[in-house]
């Protein structure tokens, strides 16, 4: 098994600032926009973006929620071990809001399809966009594309993309792992 660094901490930081600026261009003051981090790993990216928007770009009020999609996935009964759900925390209305789903890696599109179903339990958003740090573009099973992407990666065969966050793994890096 070999691994190659796709993004360093510095590169991730640059990408986060670019993504924050793109969000500001499209959503200005975020009065009608909410960020929803897809559990478990999209939450780290969503929290970082919220912090940047508040502290670096002086957006006064950015609403952030966490969405667990475990039991909305079409493959949740296919595994051998019992699933452990994560926490959903959405303490605001999504009705008629612009929702930005935030996830670390867009792979097959199944997680986002599950998120689209799950968010309906909280109301009917006006619009839904997708922001992802890594877009694995040749791996899609569903016709889902990001509106905001940090980096496109052409991972093939058995290659895997692993995003590491300081909050969980102690470092900010993105690896391409060849099994």
XYZ file of C-alpha atoms in Angstrom:
179
model
C 0.000 0.000 0.000
C 1.440 3.348 -1.015
C 0.219 6.859 -0.350
C 0.857 10.191 -1.975
C 0.102 13.615 -0.485
C -2.508 15.365 -2.633
C -2.906 18.446 -0.449
C -0.699 19.823 2.303
C -1.937 21.886 5.238
C -1.004 25.093 3.401
C -2.856 24.023 0.239
C -5.945 23.057 2.256
C -5.874 26.481 3.896
C -5.706 28.239 0.528
C -8.599 26.134 -0.768
C -10.704 26.875 2.330
C -10.245 30.613 1.791
C -11.167 30.278 -1.893
C -14.292 28.271 -1.050
C -15.292 30.822 1.610
C -14.908 33.644 -0.940
C -16.992 31.756 -3.508
C -19.727 31.272 -0.900
C -19.662 34.993 -0.077
C -19.916 35.881 -3.778
C -23.073 33.799 -4.099
C -24.662 34.295 -0.668
C -23.389 37.736 0.497
C -24.513 38.105 4.137
C -25.910 34.557 4.585
C -29.288 35.890 5.793
C -31.124 33.224 3.762
C -28.344 30.641 3.601
C -27.447 27.808 5.969
C -24.513 25.393 5.957
C -25.211 21.722 6.598
C -22.228 19.472 7.326
C -22.823 15.869 6.268
C -21.928 13.560 9.162
C -19.401 12.430 10.003
C -16.536 13.955 7.987
C -18.217 16.906 6.303
C -18.708 18.488 9.714
C -14.987 19.299 10.065
C -14.975 21.142 6.735
C -18.242 22.948 7.530
C -16.940 24.099 10.926
C -13.745 25.410 9.330
C -15.728 27.324 6.708
C -18.023 28.830 9.325
C -15.022 29.950 11.391
C -13.414 31.560 8.329
C -16.631 33.318 7.344
C -17.101 34.712 10.861
C -13.517 35.586 11.781
C -11.740 36.366 8.511
C -14.589 37.745 6.392
C -16.792 39.301 9.107
C -20.019 37.574 8.106
C -22.031 38.219 11.281
C -24.363 35.231 11.418
C -23.613 31.899 9.745
C -25.979 29.096 10.658
C -24.420 25.625 10.725
C -26.146 22.302 11.190
C -25.070 18.662 11.126
C -27.018 16.044 9.181
C -26.757 12.310 9.793
C -27.645 10.304 6.689
C -26.959 6.795 8.028
C -30.497 5.434 7.730
C -31.270 7.289 4.500
C -28.522 5.537 2.539
C -29.610 2.933 -0.009
C -26.910 0.543 1.230
C -27.424 0.822 4.995
C -28.656 -2.782 5.332
C -25.922 -4.342 3.212
C -23.129 -4.416 5.802
C -22.239 -7.221 8.151
C -21.905 -5.067 11.252
C -24.572 -2.882 12.861
C -24.443 0.761 11.860
C -23.734 3.516 14.337
C -25.633 6.678 13.644
C -24.131 10.121 14.146
C -25.890 13.119 15.588
C -28.166 15.378 13.573
C -28.206 18.921 14.900
C -30.279 21.414 12.956
C -31.672 24.036 15.334
C -33.038 26.382 12.682
C -35.611 26.202 9.913
C -34.526 25.157 6.431
C -37.912 26.024 4.937
C -37.340 28.423 1.999
C -33.619 28.735 2.841
C -30.658 28.227 0.572
C -28.944 25.130 1.923
C -25.290 24.388 1.213
C -24.400 20.751 1.878
C -20.760 20.418 2.926
C -18.838 17.138 2.631
C -15.160 16.254 2.440
C -15.164 13.870 -0.547
C -17.697 13.466 -3.344
C -17.331 9.921 -4.599
C -20.330 7.945 -5.900
C -22.947 10.571 -5.029
C -24.925 8.195 -2.802
C -24.255 10.168 0.387
C -25.572 13.325 -1.230
C -28.658 11.508 -2.532
C -29.275 10.337 1.047
C -28.760 13.902 2.336
C -31.306 15.213 -0.178
C -33.856 12.767 1.238
C -32.918 13.393 4.892
C -33.131 17.190 4.706
C -36.787 16.956 3.658
C -37.596 15.997 7.269
C -36.645 19.555 8.269
C -38.655 21.434 5.660
C -38.470 22.323 2.009
C -35.374 24.352 1.145
C -35.611 27.022 -1.533
C -32.402 25.711 -3.101
C -29.680 23.183 -2.316
C -26.031 23.479 -3.333
C -23.085 21.163 -2.743
C -19.615 22.111 -1.547
C -16.908 19.462 -1.377
C -13.199 19.574 -0.659
C -12.373 16.694 -3.027
C -14.330 15.753 -6.148
C -13.509 12.252 -7.395
C -14.986 12.912 -10.794
C -14.768 9.513 -12.533
C -16.431 7.555 -9.737
C -20.006 8.797 -9.831
C -22.933 6.366 -9.720
C -25.523 9.153 -9.684
C -25.786 12.405 -11.672
C -24.624 14.634 -8.797
C -22.000 17.370 -9.224
C -20.613 19.910 -6.752
C -21.353 23.620 -7.036
C -18.130 24.373 -5.159
C -15.102 22.102 -5.230
C -11.720 22.409 -3.636
C -9.857 20.032 -5.912
C -10.746 17.504 -8.600
C -9.003 14.163 -8.303
C -8.862 11.421 -10.891
C -8.620 8.420 -8.578
C -8.890 5.139 -10.453
C -9.138 1.417 -9.739
C -8.513 0.714 -6.056
C -7.204 4.181 -5.184
C -8.771 5.853 -2.180
C -8.794 9.499 -1.091
C -8.290 10.054 2.636
C -8.871 13.491 4.151
C -7.161 14.059 7.485
C -8.356 16.831 9.820
C -6.397 18.252 12.760
C -9.492 17.932 14.936
C -9.594 14.156 14.503
C -6.302 12.840 13.125
C -3.954 15.584 14.319
C -2.983 16.898 10.871
C -4.516 18.607 7.864
C -3.611 16.582 4.773
C -5.228 14.794 1.895
C -3.728 11.513 0.743
C -4.244 9.364 -2.352
C -3.844 5.789 -1.148
C -3.159 2.956 -3.574
C -4.226 -0.361 -2.079
